[in-house]
Short mmCIF file of N, CA and C in Angstrom, two decimals:
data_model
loop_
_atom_site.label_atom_id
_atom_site.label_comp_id
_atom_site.label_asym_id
_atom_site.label_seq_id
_atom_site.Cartn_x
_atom_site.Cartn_y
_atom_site.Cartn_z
N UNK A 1 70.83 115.93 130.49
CA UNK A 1 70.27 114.62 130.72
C UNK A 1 71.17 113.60 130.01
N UNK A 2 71.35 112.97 130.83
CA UNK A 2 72.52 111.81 130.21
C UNK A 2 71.74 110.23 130.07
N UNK A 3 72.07 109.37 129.04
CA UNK A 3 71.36 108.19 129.06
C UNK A 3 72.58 107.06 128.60
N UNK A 4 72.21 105.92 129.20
CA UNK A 4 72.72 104.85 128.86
C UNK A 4 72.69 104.21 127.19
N UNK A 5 74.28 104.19 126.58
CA UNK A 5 74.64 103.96 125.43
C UNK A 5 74.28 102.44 125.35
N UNK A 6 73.77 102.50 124.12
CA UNK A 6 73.07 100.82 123.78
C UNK A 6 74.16 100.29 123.04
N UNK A 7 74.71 99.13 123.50
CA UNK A 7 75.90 98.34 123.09
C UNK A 7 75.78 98.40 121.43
N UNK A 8 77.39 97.69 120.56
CA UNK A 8 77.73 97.73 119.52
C UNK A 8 76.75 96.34 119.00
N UNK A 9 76.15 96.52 118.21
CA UNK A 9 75.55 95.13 117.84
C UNK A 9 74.14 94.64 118.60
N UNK A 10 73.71 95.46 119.59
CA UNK A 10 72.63 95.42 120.23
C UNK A 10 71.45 96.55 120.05
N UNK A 11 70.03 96.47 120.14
CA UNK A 11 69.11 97.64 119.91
C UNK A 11 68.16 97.39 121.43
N UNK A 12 67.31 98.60 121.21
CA UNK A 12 66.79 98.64 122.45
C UNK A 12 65.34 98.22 123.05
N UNK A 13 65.16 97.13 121.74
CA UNK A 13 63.55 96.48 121.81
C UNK A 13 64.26 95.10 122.29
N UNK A 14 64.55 94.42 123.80
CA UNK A 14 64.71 93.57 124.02
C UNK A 14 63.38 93.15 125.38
N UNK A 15 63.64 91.60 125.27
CA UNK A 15 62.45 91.49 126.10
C UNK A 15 62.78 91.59 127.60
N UNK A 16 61.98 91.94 128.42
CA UNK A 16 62.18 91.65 129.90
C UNK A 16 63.11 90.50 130.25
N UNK A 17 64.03 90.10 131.15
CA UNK A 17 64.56 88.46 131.93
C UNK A 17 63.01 88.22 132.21
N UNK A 18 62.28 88.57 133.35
CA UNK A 18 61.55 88.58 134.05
C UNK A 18 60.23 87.66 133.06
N UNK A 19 59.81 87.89 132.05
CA UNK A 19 59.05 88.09 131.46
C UNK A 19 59.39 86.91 130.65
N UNK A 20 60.85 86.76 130.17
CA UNK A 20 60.98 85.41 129.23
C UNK A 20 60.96 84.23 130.25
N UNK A 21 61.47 84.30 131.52
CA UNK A 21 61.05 83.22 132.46
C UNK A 21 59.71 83.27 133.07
N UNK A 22 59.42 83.78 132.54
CA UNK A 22 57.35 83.88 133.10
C UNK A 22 56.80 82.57 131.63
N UNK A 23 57.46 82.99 130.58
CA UNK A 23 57.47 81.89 129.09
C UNK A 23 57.82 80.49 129.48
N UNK A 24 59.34 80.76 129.82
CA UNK A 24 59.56 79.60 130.10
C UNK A 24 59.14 78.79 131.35
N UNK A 25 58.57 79.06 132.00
CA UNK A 25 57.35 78.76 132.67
C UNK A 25 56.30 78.06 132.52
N UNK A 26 55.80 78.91 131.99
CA UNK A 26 54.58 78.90 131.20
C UNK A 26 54.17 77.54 130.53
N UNK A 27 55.68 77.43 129.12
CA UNK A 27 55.77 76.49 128.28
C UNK A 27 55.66 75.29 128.26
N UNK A 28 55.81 74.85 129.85
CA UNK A 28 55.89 73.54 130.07
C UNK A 28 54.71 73.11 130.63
N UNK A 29 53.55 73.75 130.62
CA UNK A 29 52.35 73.38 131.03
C UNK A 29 51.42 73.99 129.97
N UNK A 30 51.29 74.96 128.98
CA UNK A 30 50.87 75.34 128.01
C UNK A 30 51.08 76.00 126.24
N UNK A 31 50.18 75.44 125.90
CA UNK A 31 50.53 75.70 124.08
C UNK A 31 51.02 77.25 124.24
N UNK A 32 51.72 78.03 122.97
CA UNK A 32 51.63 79.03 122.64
C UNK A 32 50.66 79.92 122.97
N UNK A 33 49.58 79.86 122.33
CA UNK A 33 48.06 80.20 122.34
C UNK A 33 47.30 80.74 123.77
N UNK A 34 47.75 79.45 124.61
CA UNK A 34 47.03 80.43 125.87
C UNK A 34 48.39 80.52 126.50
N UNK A 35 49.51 80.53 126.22
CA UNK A 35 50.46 81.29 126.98
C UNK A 35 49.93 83.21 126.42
N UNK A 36 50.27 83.55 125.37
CA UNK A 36 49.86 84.30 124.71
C UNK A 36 48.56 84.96 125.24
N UNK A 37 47.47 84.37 125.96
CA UNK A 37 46.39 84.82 126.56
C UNK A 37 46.55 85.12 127.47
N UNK A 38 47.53 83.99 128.42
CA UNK A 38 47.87 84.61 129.79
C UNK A 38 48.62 85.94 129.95
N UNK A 39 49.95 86.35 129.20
CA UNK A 39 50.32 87.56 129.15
C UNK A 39 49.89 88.67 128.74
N UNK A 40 48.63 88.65 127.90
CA UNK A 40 47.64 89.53 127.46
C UNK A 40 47.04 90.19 128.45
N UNK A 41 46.00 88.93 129.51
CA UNK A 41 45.19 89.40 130.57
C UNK A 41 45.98 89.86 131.69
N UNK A 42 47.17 89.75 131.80
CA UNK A 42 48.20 90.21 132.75
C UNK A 42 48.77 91.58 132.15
N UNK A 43 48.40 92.03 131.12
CA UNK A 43 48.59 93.40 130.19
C UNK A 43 50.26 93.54 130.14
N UNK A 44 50.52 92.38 130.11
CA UNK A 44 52.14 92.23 129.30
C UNK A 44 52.10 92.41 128.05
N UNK A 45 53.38 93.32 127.19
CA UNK A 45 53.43 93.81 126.15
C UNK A 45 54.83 93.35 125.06
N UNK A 46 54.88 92.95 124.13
CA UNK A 46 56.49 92.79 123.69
C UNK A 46 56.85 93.45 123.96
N UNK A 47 58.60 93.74 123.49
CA UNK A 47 58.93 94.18 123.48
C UNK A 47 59.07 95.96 122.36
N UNK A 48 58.45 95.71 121.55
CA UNK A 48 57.86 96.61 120.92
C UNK A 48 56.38 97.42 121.05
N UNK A 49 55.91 96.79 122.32
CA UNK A 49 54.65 97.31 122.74
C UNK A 49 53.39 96.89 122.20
N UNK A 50 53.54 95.24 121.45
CA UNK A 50 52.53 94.77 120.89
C UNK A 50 51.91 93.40 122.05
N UNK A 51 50.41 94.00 121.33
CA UNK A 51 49.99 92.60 122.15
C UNK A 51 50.46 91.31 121.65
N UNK A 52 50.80 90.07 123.00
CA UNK A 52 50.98 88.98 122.31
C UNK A 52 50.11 88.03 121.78
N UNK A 53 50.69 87.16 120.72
CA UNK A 53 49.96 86.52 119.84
C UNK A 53 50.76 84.75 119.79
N UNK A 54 50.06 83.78 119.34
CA UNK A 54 50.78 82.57 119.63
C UNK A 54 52.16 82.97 118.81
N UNK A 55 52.52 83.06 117.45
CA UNK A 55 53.58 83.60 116.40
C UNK A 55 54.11 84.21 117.32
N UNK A 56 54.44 85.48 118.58
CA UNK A 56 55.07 85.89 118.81
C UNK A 56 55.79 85.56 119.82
N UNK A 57 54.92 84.20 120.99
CA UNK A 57 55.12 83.93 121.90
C UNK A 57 56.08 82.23 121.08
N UNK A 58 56.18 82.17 119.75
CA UNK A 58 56.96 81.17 119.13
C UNK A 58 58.65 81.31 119.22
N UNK A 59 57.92 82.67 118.42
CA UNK A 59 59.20 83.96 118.32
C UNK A 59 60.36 84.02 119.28
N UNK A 60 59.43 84.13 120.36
CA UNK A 60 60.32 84.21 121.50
C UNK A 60 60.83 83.21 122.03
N UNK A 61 60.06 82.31 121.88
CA UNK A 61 60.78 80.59 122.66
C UNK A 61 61.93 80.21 121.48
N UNK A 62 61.60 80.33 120.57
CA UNK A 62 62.84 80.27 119.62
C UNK A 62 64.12 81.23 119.67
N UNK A 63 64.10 82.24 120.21
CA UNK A 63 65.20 82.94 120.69
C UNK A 63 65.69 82.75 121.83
N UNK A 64 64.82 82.31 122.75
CA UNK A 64 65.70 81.86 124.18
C UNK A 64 65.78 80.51 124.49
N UNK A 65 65.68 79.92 123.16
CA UNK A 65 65.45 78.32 123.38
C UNK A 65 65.04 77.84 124.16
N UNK A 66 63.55 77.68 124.78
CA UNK A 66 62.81 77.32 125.47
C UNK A 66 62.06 76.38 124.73
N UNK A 67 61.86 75.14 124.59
CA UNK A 67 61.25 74.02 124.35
C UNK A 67 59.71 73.88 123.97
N UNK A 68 58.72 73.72 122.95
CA UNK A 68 57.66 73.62 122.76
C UNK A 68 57.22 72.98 123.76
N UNK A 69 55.47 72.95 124.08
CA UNK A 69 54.52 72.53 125.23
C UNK A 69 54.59 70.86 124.30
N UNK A 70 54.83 70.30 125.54
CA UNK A 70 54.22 68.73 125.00
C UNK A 70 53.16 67.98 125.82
N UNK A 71 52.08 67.85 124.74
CA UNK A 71 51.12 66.77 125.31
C UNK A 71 51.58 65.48 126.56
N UNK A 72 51.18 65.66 127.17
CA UNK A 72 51.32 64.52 127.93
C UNK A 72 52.76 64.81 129.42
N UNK A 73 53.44 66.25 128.53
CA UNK A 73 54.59 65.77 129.44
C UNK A 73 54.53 66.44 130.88
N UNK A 74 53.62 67.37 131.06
CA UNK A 74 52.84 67.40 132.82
C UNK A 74 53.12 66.56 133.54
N UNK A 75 52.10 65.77 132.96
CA UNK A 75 51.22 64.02 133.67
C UNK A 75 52.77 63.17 133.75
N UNK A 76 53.48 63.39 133.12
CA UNK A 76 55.31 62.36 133.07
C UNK A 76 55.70 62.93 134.17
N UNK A 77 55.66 64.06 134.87
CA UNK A 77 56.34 65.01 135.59
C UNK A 77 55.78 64.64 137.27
N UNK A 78 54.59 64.14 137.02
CA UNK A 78 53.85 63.86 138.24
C UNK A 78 53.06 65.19 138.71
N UNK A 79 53.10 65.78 137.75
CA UNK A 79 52.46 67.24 138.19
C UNK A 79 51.00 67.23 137.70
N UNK A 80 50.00 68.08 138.12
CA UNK A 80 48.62 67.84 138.14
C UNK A 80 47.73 69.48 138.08
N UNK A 81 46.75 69.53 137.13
CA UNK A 81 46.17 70.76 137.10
C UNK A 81 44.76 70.73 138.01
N UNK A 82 44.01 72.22 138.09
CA UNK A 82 43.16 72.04 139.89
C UNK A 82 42.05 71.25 139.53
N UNK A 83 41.85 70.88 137.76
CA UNK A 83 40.60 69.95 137.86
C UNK A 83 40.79 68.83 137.56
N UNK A 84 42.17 68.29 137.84
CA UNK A 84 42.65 67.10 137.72
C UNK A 84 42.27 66.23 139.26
N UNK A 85 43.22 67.73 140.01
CA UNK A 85 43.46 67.42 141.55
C UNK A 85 42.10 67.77 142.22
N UNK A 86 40.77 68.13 141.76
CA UNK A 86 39.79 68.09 141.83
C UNK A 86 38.69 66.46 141.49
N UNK A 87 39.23 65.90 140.95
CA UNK A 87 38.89 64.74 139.91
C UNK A 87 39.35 63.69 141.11
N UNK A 88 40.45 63.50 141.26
CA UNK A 88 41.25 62.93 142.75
C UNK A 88 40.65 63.02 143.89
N UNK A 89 40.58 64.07 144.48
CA UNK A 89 39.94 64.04 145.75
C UNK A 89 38.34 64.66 146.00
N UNK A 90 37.87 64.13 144.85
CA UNK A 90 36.48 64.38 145.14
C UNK A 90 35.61 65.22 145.51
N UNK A 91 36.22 66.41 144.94
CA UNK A 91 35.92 67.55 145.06
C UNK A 91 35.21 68.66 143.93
N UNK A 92 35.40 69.49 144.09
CA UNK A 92 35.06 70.75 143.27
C UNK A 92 35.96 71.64 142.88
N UNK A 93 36.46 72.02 141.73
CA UNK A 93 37.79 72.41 141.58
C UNK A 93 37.66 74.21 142.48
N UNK A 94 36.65 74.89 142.89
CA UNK A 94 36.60 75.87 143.51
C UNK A 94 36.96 75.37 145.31
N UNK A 95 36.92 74.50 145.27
CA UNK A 95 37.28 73.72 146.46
C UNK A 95 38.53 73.34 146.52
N UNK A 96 39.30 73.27 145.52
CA UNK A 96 40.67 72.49 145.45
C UNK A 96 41.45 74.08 145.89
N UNK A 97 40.82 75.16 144.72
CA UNK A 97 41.50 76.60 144.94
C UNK A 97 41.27 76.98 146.40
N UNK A 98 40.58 76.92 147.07
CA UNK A 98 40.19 77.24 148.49
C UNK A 98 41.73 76.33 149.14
N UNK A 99 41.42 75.45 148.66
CA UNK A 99 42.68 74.55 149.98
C UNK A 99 44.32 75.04 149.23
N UNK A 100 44.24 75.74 148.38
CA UNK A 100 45.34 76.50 147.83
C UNK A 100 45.49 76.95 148.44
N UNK A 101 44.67 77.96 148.43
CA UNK A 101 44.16 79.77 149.17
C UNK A 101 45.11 79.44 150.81
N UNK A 102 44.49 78.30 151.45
CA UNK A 102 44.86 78.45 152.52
C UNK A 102 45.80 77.58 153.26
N UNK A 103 46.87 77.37 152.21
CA UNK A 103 48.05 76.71 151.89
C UNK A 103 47.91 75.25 153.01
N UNK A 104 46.76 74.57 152.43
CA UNK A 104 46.58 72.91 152.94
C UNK A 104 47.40 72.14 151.58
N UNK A 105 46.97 72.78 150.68
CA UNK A 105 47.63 72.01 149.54
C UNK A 105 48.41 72.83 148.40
N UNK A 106 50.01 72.87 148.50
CA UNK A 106 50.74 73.17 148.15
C UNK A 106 50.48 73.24 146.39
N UNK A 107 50.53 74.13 145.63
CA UNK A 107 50.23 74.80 144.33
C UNK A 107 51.87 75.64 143.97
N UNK A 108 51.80 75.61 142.75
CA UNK A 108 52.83 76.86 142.11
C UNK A 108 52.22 77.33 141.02
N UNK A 109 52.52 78.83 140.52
CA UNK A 109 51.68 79.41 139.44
C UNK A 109 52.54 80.32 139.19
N UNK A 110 53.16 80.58 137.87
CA UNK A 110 54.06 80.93 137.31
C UNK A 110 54.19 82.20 137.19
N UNK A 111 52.55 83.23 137.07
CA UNK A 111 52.22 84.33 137.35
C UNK A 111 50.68 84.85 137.05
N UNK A 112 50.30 85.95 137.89
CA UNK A 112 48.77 86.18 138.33
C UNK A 112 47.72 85.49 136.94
N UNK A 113 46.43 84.82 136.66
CA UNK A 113 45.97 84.37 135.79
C UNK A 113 46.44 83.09 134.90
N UNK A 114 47.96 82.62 135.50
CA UNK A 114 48.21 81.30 135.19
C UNK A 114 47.90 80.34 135.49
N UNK A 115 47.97 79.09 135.02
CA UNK A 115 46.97 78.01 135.90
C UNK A 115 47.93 77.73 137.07
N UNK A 116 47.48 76.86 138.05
CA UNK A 116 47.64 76.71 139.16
C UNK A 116 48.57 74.83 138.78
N UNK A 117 49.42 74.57 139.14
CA UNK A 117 50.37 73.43 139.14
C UNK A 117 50.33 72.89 140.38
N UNK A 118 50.15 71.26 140.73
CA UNK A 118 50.29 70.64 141.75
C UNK A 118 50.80 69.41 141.58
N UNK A 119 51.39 69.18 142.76
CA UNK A 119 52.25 67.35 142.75
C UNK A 119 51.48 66.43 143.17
N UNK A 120 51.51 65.48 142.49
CA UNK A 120 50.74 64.26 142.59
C UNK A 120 51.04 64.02 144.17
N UNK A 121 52.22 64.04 144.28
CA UNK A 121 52.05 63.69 146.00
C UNK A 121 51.56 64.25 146.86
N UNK A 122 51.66 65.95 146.60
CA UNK A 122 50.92 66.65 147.73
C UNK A 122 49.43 66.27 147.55
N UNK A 123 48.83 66.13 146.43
CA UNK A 123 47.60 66.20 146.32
C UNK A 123 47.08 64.75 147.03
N UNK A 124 47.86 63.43 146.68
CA UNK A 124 47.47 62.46 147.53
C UNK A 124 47.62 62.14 148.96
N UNK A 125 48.57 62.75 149.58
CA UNK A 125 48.95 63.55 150.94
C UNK A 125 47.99 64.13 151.32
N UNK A 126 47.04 65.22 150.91
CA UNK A 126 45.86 65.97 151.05
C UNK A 126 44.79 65.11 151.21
N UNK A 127 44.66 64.07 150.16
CA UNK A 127 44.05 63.22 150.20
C UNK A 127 43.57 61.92 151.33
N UNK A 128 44.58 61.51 151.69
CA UNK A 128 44.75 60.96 153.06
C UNK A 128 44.51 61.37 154.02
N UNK A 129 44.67 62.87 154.04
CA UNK A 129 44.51 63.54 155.49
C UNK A 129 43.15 64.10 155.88
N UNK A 130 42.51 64.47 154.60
CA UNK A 130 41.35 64.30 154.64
C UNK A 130 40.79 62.80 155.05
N UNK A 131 40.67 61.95 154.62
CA UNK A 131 40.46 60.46 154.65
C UNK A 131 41.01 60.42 155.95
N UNK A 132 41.55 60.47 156.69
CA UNK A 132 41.77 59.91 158.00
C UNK A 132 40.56 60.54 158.67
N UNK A 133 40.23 59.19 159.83
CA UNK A 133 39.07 59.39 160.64
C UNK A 133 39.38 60.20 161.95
N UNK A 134 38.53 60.96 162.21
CA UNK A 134 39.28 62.05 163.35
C UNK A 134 39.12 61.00 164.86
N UNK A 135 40.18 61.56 165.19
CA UNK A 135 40.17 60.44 166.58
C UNK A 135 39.69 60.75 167.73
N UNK A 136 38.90 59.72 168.36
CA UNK A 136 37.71 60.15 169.55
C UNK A 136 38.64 61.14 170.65
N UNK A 137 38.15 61.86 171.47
CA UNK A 137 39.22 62.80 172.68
C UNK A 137 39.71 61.34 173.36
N UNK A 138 40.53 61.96 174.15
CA UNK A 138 41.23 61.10 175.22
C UNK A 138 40.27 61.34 176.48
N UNK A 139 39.96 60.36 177.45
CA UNK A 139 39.21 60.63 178.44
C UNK A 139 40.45 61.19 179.62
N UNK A 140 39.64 62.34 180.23
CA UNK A 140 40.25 63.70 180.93
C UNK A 140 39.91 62.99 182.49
N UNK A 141 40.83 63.10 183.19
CA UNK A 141 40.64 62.69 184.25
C UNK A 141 39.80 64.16 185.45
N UNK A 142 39.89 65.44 184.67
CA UNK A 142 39.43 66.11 185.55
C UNK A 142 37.99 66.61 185.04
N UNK A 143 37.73 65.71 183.76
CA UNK A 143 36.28 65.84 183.32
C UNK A 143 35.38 65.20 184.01
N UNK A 144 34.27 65.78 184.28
CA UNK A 144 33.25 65.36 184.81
C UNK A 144 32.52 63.88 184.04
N UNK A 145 32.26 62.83 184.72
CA UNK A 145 31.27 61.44 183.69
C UNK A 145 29.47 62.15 184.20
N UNK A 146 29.11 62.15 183.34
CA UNK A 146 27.66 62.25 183.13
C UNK A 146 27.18 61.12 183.08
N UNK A 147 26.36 60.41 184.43
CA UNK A 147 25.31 59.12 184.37
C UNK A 147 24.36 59.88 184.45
N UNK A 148 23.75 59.18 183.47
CA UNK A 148 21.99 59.23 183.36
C UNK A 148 21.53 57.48 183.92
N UNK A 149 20.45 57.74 185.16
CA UNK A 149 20.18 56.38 185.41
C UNK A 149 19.30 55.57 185.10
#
């Protein structure tokens, strides 16, 4: 049985690619804390096989230099969460996920149990199109007119 030699200066507790861009992801819409929750309930593991914790999910943004979560900087982005875009169009945020579901209104989600991300424009786009009044048929020339006399 032959195995792959682990480089000079390197060991073999490194993290997933896959997994640090699921972070960096993540980061820009949430604290440490429930990033850390989200990879938990998704039964993601360090790289040492520990559950994550905010400290570790620090850990890691500090090694791949990935940028702390900032208050406010979503909403700068024009981007919108489902009970925001719920709040907007007058809805029910189980209603907003439905028009996800059935791709009326364009969403991104970084991975399974993450929150759900939307653009201010699609959502006001959605918005409108709902709001438009449906337009009467066209009268059919091979339809029958019904007088009542």
């Amino acid at each position: 049985m032959e195995f792959e030699k682990i480089r000079s200066g390197a060991h073999r507790y490194v993290t997933d690619k896959d997994l640090v861009e699921i972070v960096r992801m993540l980061a820009r819409v949430e604290p440490d804390a429930r990033i850390a929750s989200i990879l938990n309930r998704n039964q993601r593991r360090t790289a040492h096989g520990e559950i994550w914790t905010a400290k570790r999910v620090c850990s890691l943004r500090s090694r791949h230099a990935i940028s702390v979560y900032d208050e406010g900087e979503r909403q700068a982005r024009d981007e919108m969460s489902v009970s925001e875009a719920s709040d907007v169009l007058g809805v029910t945020p189980t209603t907003v996920l439905r028009l996800i579901r059935l791709k009326q209104l364009p969403a991104t989600q970084a991975c399974v149990s993450a929150p759900w991300i939307l653009r201010r424009a699609d959502v006001e786009r959605c918005m409108a199109e709902r709001n438009r009044p449906a337009t009467p048929p066209t009268v059919d020339s091979a339809q029958l007119a019904l007088e009542i006399p």
